[in-house]
Amino acid sequence: MIDKTVASMADAMAGIQDGSIILLGGFGAVGQPDTLLDGLIEHGARNLTIVANNAGAHRVGLARLMEMRRVGRIVCSFPRSSSSVIFEELYRAGEIELEIVPQGTLSERIRAAGAGIGGFYTPTAVGTKLADGKEMREIDGRMMVLETALHGDVALLEAWQADRWGNLTYNKSGRNFNPVMAMAAKTTIVQAHHIVKLGQLDPEHIITPGIFVDRIYPLNGAAA
Amino acid sequence: MIDKTVASMADAMAGIQDGSIILLGGFGAVGQPDTLLDGLIEHGARNLTIVANNAGAHRVGLARLMEMRRVGRIVCSFPRSSSSVIFEELYRAGEIELEIVPQGTLSERIRAAGAGIGGFYTPTAVGTKLADGKEMREIDGRMMVLETALHGDVALLEAWQADRWGNLTYNKSGRNFNPVMAMAAKTTIVQAHHIVKLGQLDPEHIITPGIFVDRIYPLNGAAA
Amino acid sequence: MTLWTRTEMAARAAADIPEGWYVNLGIGMPTMVADQVSADREVIFHSENGVLGTGPAPAPEDADPWLINAGKQHVTLRTGGSYVSHSDSFAIIRGGHLDLCVLGAFEVAENGDVANWATSENDTAPAVGGAMDLAAGAKRLWVLMEHTTKDGRPKLVQRCGNPLTALACVKRVYTNMAVLDITEAGFSVVEMAPGVTREALIAATQAELIFQ
Amino acid sequence: MTLWTRTEMAARAAADIPEGWYVNLGIGMPTMVADQVSADREVIFHSENGVLGTGPAPAPEDADPWLINAGKQHVTLRTGGSYVSHSDSFAIIRGGHLDLCVLGAFEVAENGDVANWATSENDTAPAVGGAMDLAAGAKRLWVLMEHTTKDGRPKLVQRCGNPLTALACVKRVYTNMAVLDITEAGFSVVEMAPGVTREALIAATQAELIFQ
């Protein structure tokens, strides 16, 4: 019997290596795997590359991980906000590497990894410094830049409902990067608000099928 | 007030030009826009390029359109079946042009058109005659072939439920190519089994949002 | 000379949006455009984080923590709206499915270049978000911004000095002084705020102006 | 010498599939593998047309016209299954998410090349379907086929004569005579059908065989 739910946070984090590329779901505070981030802090992996839309806020979660000097590199579209204090300190001090990627190119590069695409041509960023040094070509009369797939070792995600096969639904704008990141990591780990019985999710309404999911961490304790 | 439902088949077909590229949803007989195909036959457009998984069956729908010599070219993954008699006759007689595309490359090329991607690299078909003459490159140690976006002028699709904004759901394996083709045509025309009131579809369960849809043809007559 | 207020600028842009358009509004002043479209006119607003059909801001006590827009503000979903993933949301943006995007900007050049994500001074860790995708992907791009910087420098220019967001894509600019189309020949004045003179507009603009 | 029947071949392959694998079965004989996996072992079958978790064929009177597999046969959906679009279905295939694909073939070469979509004789309008995507995309590819053609020609060869489906991707072949792994050194015999001799197998194969 397939059962992807894990019994403990230690099981959820098992095997995450130093130097891993971690895909982090969420947009703003919504759909962000806060509990798994606490687990990652506890777990101890270092020298991580984080791929996420934002660069953490205040002194918790991702920001705390950075403050502990556990993140060597961040790939994101929007690192700066009023509360991204830790990131900005580290960045000014030259203690963290930053790759800025347009939000849609970020999402598309992650999808490419998930869908077996090695690279793709997009008009986004043509003529800007984010395309500096990148290969360009004209397609159908429009200049485009070559972008490559962005693979993760681990994805840390948040879902609304999950069953033991790892089928997932999301809640409103909590969907965001979670489905696409689920496809693109060697190990996809999901914190879920509600564990439901297999068959309880309508097959038409499942957003992420379990094939993309490896481990489910129930946020409210026991599985159904 | 937005209302994408059309009052007649003539309205559904309005403006389809000779020489158009038509994306046809469906896989086998499921999710195939048979009624719209009858409308297209009636409408009269000629010299069409058809993009579909299959090359028609028996002497109805797409096969009938081909029999009337209205299709100059077909792009598909699986033209041959026991009932694809019309296509095979025309093909042997040199009266129809055929582009064979691996099914996943077909779907991905259509998605690329819908998502603003000019082209992409895939390992599918490398080393086979379907990659003959195509540009290749090695990415991450693997040879890949460059494939380009496949745009439609018109998509003819089938949905299960639709509302007046054009939000759609599908029924079981009737989903297939329909959502991806909805994204990739200048004009997307959908035959729907059930017209529902705006708001009746759960925002979490809509598979194709109305932004991708231009016209809805109700299969059962009146709108709700 | 009475300059348009921010609300008037938003209302001026809103009046030009036909019913049935799908529209993305950038963070900041462009967001105000939504409030200037009356609820009986169906204009469908899209937000990068996967919300299609955002409605008015909720009363604070009704805010749903799971429903925000790209500016991280609480929003509502109007009847007919839907949720999509980031992947599908940016397929909407990049695939040319939005009828319109309205962005704020630091500068707009007479050829339609736009700079709105990083200034030369503070671009050590600039935040681009979805601006480049929107500018390159939407069917049309309008910019809504003050005509000059706080210290009086022109923001409509011959050539942008700040890092570019996208090339030659702005179609129309709404400022507190005027509405201008970007044409083959450069900035073409569509309308001026009450009492703004040609001379005042020319003085506040660092590019040629075409008056009809 | 007793050759394995088609059902025995399917059962032999099925026995090698661990619980929890996601598996795509090609049209024809590979489809028979599903019936050889007992329902209490959770192996999840995927079909190209967007069905994840296909179950046994329904009784004819229970067939749902909306639910078919890639071979256009009526199927059922097992508890826990889901529907996806073609786009997502091929992201599953091409993104390396399937643990296994089992295909039929005209020929398999000793380096793992496979030819299964067109023969030299009839390839005027060949139908490739999803074969190239599956062969290139699945984590592992097994082939299930007769050891020789109907007129006795070897199908395990040094080099394929028919148009290729994909290069160097077959890991294992199940025939009516034997089970063979494809190794760096070529075909390695894992098991032979009862009474099949080394000599008989060598005679029926147009490539070197490695016997453990």
PDB file of N, CA and C in Angstrom, chain B residues 153-198:
ATOM      1  N   ASP B 153      -4.966  29.336 -35.969  1.00  0.00           N
ATOM      2  CA  ASP B 153      -5.866  30.465 -36.185  1.00  0.00           C
ATOM      3  C   ASP B 153      -7.149  30.245 -35.399  1.00  0.00           C
ATOM      4  N   VAL B 154      -7.609  29.013 -35.428  1.00  0.00           N
ATOM      5  CA  VAL B 154      -8.877  28.660 -34.801  1.00  0.00           C
ATOM      6  C   VAL B 154      -8.677  27.362 -34.030  1.00  0.00           C
ATOM      7  N   ALA B 155      -9.246  27.262 -32.823  1.00  0.00           N
ATOM      8  CA  ALA B 155      -9.316  25.975 -32.127  1.00  0.00           C
ATOM      9  C   ALA B 155     -10.785  25.566 -32.056  1.00  0.00           C
ATOM     10  N   LEU B 156     -11.067  24.335 -32.400  1.00  0.00           N
ATOM     11  CA  LEU B 156     -12.410  23.775 -32.237  1.00  0.00           C
ATOM     12  C   LEU B 156     -12.333  22.702 -31.156  1.00  0.00           C
ATOM     13  N   LEU B 157     -13.073  22.925 -30.070  1.00  0.00           N
ATOM     14  CA  LEU B 157     -12.895  22.107 -28.874  1.00  0.00           C
ATOM     15  C   LEU B 157     -14.226  21.624 -28.329  1.00  0.00           C
ATOM     16  N   GLU B 158     -14.133  20.674 -27.402  1.00  0.00           N
ATOM     17  CA  GLU B 158     -15.332  20.234 -26.695  1.00  0.00           C
ATOM     18  C   GLU B 158     -15.115  20.295 -25.189  1.00  0.00           C
ATOM     19  N   ALA B 159     -16.093  20.878 -24.494  1.00  0.00           N
ATOM     20  CA  ALA B 159     -16.042  20.935 -23.031  1.00  0.00           C
ATOM     21  C   ALA B 159     -17.291  20.286 -22.457  1.00  0.00           C
ATOM     22  N   TRP B 160     -17.261  20.068 -21.145  1.00  0.00           N
ATOM     23  CA  TRP B 160     -18.418  19.486 -20.469  1.00  0.00           C
ATOM     24  C   TRP B 160     -19.337  20.596 -19.986  1.00  0.00           C
ATOM     25  N   GLN B 161     -18.806  21.490 -19.127  1.00  0.00           N
ATOM     26  CA  GLN B 161     -19.577  22.635 -18.638  1.00  0.00           C
ATOM     27  C   GLN B 161     -18.910  23.921 -19.117  1.00  0.00           C
ATOM     28  N   ALA B 162     -19.732  24.948 -19.337  1.00  0.00           N
ATOM     29  CA  ALA B 162     -19.204  26.261 -19.694  1.00  0.00           C
ATOM     30  C   ALA B 162     -20.130  27.317 -19.106  1.00  0.00           C
ATOM     31  N   ASP B 163     -19.569  28.461 -18.718  1.00  0.00           N
ATOM     32  CA  ASP B 163     -20.414  29.592 -18.326  1.00  0.00           C
ATOM     33  C   ASP B 163     -20.217  30.725 -19.329  1.00  0.00           C
ATOM     34  N   ARG B 164     -20.932  31.826 -19.137  1.00  0.00           N
ATOM     35  CA  ARG B 164     -20.915  32.877 -20.167  1.00  0.00           C
ATOM     36  C   ARG B 164     -19.565  33.588 -20.287  1.00  0.00           C
ATOM     37  N   TRP B 165     -18.707  33.487 -19.278  1.00  0.00           N
ATOM     38  CA  TRP B 165     -17.343  34.016 -19.407  1.00  0.00           C
ATOM     39  C   TRP B 165     -16.424  33.057 -20.183  1.00  0.00           C
ATOM     40  N   GLY B 166     -16.910  31.861 -20.447  1.00  0.00           N
ATOM     41  CA  GLY B 166     -16.068  30.901 -21.165  1.00  0.00           C
ATOM     42  C   GLY B 166     -15.236  30.013 -20.255  1.00  0.00           C
ATOM     43  N   ASN B 167     -15.505  30.044 -18.954  1.00  0.00           N
ATOM     44  CA  ASN B 167     -14.835  29.103 -18.049  1.00  0.00           C
ATOM     45  C   ASN B 167     -15.306  27.691 -18.367  1.00  0.00           C
ATOM     46  N   LEU B 168     -14.368  26.738 -18.357  1.00  0.00           N
ATOM     47  CA  LEU B 168     -14.698  25.381 -18.814  1.00  0.00           C
ATOM     48  C   LEU B 168     -14.283  24.299 -17.818  1.00  0.00           C
ATOM     49  N   THR B 169     -15.069  23.228 -17.815  1.00  0.00           N
ATOM     50  CA  THR B 169     -14.618  21.964 -17.239  1.00  0.00           C
ATOM     51  C   THR B 169     -14.741  20.897 -18.331  1.00  0.00           C
ATOM     52  N   TYR B 170     -14.111  19.753 -18.086  1.00  0.00           N
ATOM     53  CA  TYR B 170     -14.145  18.648 -19.041  1.00  0.00           C
ATOM     54  C   TYR B 170     -14.649  17.402 -18.334  1.00  0.00           C
ATOM     55  N   ASN B 171     -14.888  16.349 -19.096  1.00  0.00           N
ATOM     56  CA  ASN B 171     -15.389  15.108 -18.514  1.00  0.00           C
ATOM     57  C   ASN B 171     -14.377  13.983 -18.758  1.00  0.00           C
ATOM     58  N   LYS B 172     -13.755  13.517 -17.671  1.00  0.00           N
ATOM     59  CA  LYS B 172     -12.851  12.363 -17.695  1.00  0.00           C
ATOM     60  C   LYS B 172     -11.800  12.495 -18.807  1.00  0.00           C
ATOM     61  N   SER B 173     -11.649  11.454 -19.635  1.00  0.00           N
ATOM     62  CA  SER B 173     -10.591  11.532 -20.657  1.00  0.00           C
ATOM     63  C   SER B 173     -10.986  12.442 -21.822  1.00  0.00           C
ATOM     64  N   GLY B 174     -12.117  13.116 -21.718  1.00  0.00           N
ATOM     65  CA  GLY B 174     -12.483  14.146 -22.688  1.00  0.00           C
ATOM     66  C   GLY B 174     -11.660  15.407 -22.541  1.00  0.00           C
ATOM     67  N   ARG B 175     -10.832  15.479 -21.517  1.00  0.00           N
ATOM     68  CA  ARG B 175     -10.002  16.664 -21.307  1.00  0.00           C
ATOM     69  C   ARG B 175      -8.903  16.723 -22.391  1.00  0.00           C
ATOM     70  N   ASN B 176      -8.085  15.734 -22.458  1.00  0.00           N
ATOM     71  CA  ASN B 176      -6.986  15.550 -23.430  1.00  0.00           C
ATOM     72  C   ASN B 176      -6.405  16.836 -24.012  1.00  0.00           C
ATOM     73  N   PHE B 177      -6.447  17.016 -25.318  1.00  0.00           N
ATOM     74  CA  PHE B 177      -5.808  18.183 -25.953  1.00  0.00           C
ATOM     75  C   PHE B 177      -6.607  19.484 -25.784  1.00  0.00           C
ATOM     76  N   ASN B 178      -7.840  19.397 -25.301  1.00  0.00           N
ATOM     77  CA  ASN B 178      -8.685  20.595 -25.298  1.00  0.00           C
ATOM     78  C   ASN B 178      -8.104  21.775 -24.515  1.00  0.00           C
ATOM     79  N   PRO B 179      -7.628  21.585 -23.268  1.00  0.00           N
ATOM     80  CA  PRO B 179      -7.124  22.772 -22.540  1.00  0.00           C
ATOM     81  C   PRO B 179      -5.901  23.403 -23.202  1.00  0.00           C
ATOM     82  N   VAL B 180      -5.002  22.611 -23.732  1.00  0.00           N
ATOM     83  CA  VAL B 180      -3.782  23.194 -24.293  1.00  0.00           C
ATOM     84  C   VAL B 180      -4.086  23.882 -25.632  1.00  0.00           C
ATOM     85  N   MET B 181      -4.985  23.321 -26.404  1.00  0.00           N
ATOM     86  CA  MET B 181      -5.356  23.971 -27.661  1.00  0.00           C
ATOM     87  C   MET B 181      -6.125  25.272 -27.413  1.00  0.00           C
ATOM     88  N   ALA B 182      -6.873  25.327 -26.311  1.00  0.00           N
ATOM     89  CA  ALA B 182      -7.625  26.551 -26.000  1.00  0.00           C
ATOM     90  C   ALA B 182      -6.695  27.750 -25.879  1.00  0.00           C
ATOM     91  N   MET B 183      -5.453  27.500 -25.461  1.00  0.00           N
ATOM     92  CA  MET B 183      -4.494  28.584 -25.230  1.00  0.00           C
ATOM     93  C   MET B 183      -3.824  29.070 -26.512  1.00  0.00           C
ATOM     94  N   ALA B 184      -3.905  28.312 -27.564  1.00  0.00           N
ATOM     95  CA  ALA B 184      -2.945  28.482 -28.654  1.00  0.00           C
ATOM     96  C   ALA B 184      -3.535  29.007 -29.957  1.00  0.00           C
ATOM     97  N   ALA B 185      -4.817  29.358 -29.964  1.00  0.00           N
ATOM     98  CA  ALA B 185      -5.431  29.828 -31.211  1.00  0.00           C
ATOM     99  C   ALA B 185      -5.874  31.281 -31.070  1.00  0.00           C
ATOM    100  N   LYS B 186      -5.926  31.957 -32.205  1.00  0.00           N
ATOM    101  CA  LYS B 186      -6.439  33.335 -32.193  1.00  0.00           C
ATOM    102  C   LYS B 186      -7.911  33.347 -31.784  1.00  0.00           C
ATOM    103  N   THR B 187      -8.658  32.365 -32.275  1.00  0.00           N
ATOM    104  CA  THR B 187     -10.084  32.272 -31.929  1.00  0.00           C
ATOM    105  C   THR B 187     -10.377  30.856 -31.437  1.00  0.00           C
ATOM    106  N   THR B 188     -10.822  30.763 -30.200  1.00  0.00           N
ATOM    107  CA  THR B 188     -11.107  29.463 -29.596  1.00  0.00           C
ATOM    108  C   THR B 188     -12.619  29.289 -29.480  1.00  0.00           C
ATOM    109  N   ILE B 189     -13.107  28.242 -30.142  1.00  0.00           N
ATOM    110  CA  ILE B 189     -14.553  27.984 -30.238  1.00  0.00           C
ATOM    111  C   ILE B 189     -14.823  26.631 -29.593  1.00  0.00           C
ATOM    112  N   VAL B 190     -15.780  26.603 -28.667  1.00  0.00           N
ATOM    113  CA  VAL B 190     -15.987  25.410 -27.839  1.00  0.00           C
ATOM    114  C   VAL B 190     -17.437  24.958 -27.910  1.00  0.00           C
ATOM    115  N   GLN B 191     -17.648  23.685 -28.200  1.00  0.00           N
ATOM    116  CA  GLN B 191     -18.999  23.127 -28.025  1.00  0.00           C
ATOM    117  C   GLN B 191     -19.089  22.583 -26.604  1.00  0.00           C
ATOM    118  N   ALA B 192     -20.156  22.975 -25.901  1.00  0.00           N
ATOM    119  CA  ALA B 192     -20.260  22.597 -24.490  1.00  0.00           C
ATOM    120  C   ALA B 192     -21.536  21.820 -24.243  1.00  0.00           C
ATOM    121  N   HIS B 193     -21.403  20.735 -23.451  1.00  0.00           N
ATOM    122  CA  HIS B 193     -22.574  19.918 -23.149  1.00  0.00           C
ATOM    123  C   HIS B 193     -23.537  20.609 -22.206  1.00  0.00           C
ATOM    124  N   HIS B 194     -22.993  21.399 -21.293  1.00  0.00           N
ATOM    125  CA  HIS B 194     -23.855  22.038 -20.293  1.00  0.00           C
ATOM    126  C   HIS B 194     -23.456  23.491 -20.121  1.00  0.00           C
ATOM    127  N   ILE B 195     -24.410  24.381 -20.299  1.00  0.00           N
ATOM    128  CA  ILE B 195     -24.164  25.796 -20.009  1.00  0.00           C
ATOM    129  C   ILE B 195     -24.660  26.052 -18.592  1.00  0.00           C
ATOM    130  N   VAL B 196     -23.782  26.572 -17.761  1.00  0.00           N
ATOM    131  CA  VAL B 196     -24.157  26.815 -16.361  1.00  0.00           C
ATOM    132  C   VAL B 196     -24.083  28.313 -16.079  1.00  0.00           C
ATOM    133  N   LYS B 197     -24.764  28.718 -15.025  1.00  0.00           N
ATOM    134  CA  LYS B 197     -24.761  30.132 -14.626  1.00  0.00           C
ATOM    135  C   LYS B 197     -23.367  30.547 -14.165  1.00  0.00           C
ATOM    136  N   LEU B 198     -23.033  31.800 -14.425  1.00  0.00           N
ATOM    137  CA  LEU B 198     -21.768  32.331 -13.917  1.00  0.00           C
ATOM    138  C   LEU B 198     -21.751  32.172 -12.395  1.00  0.00           C
TER     139      LEU B 198
END
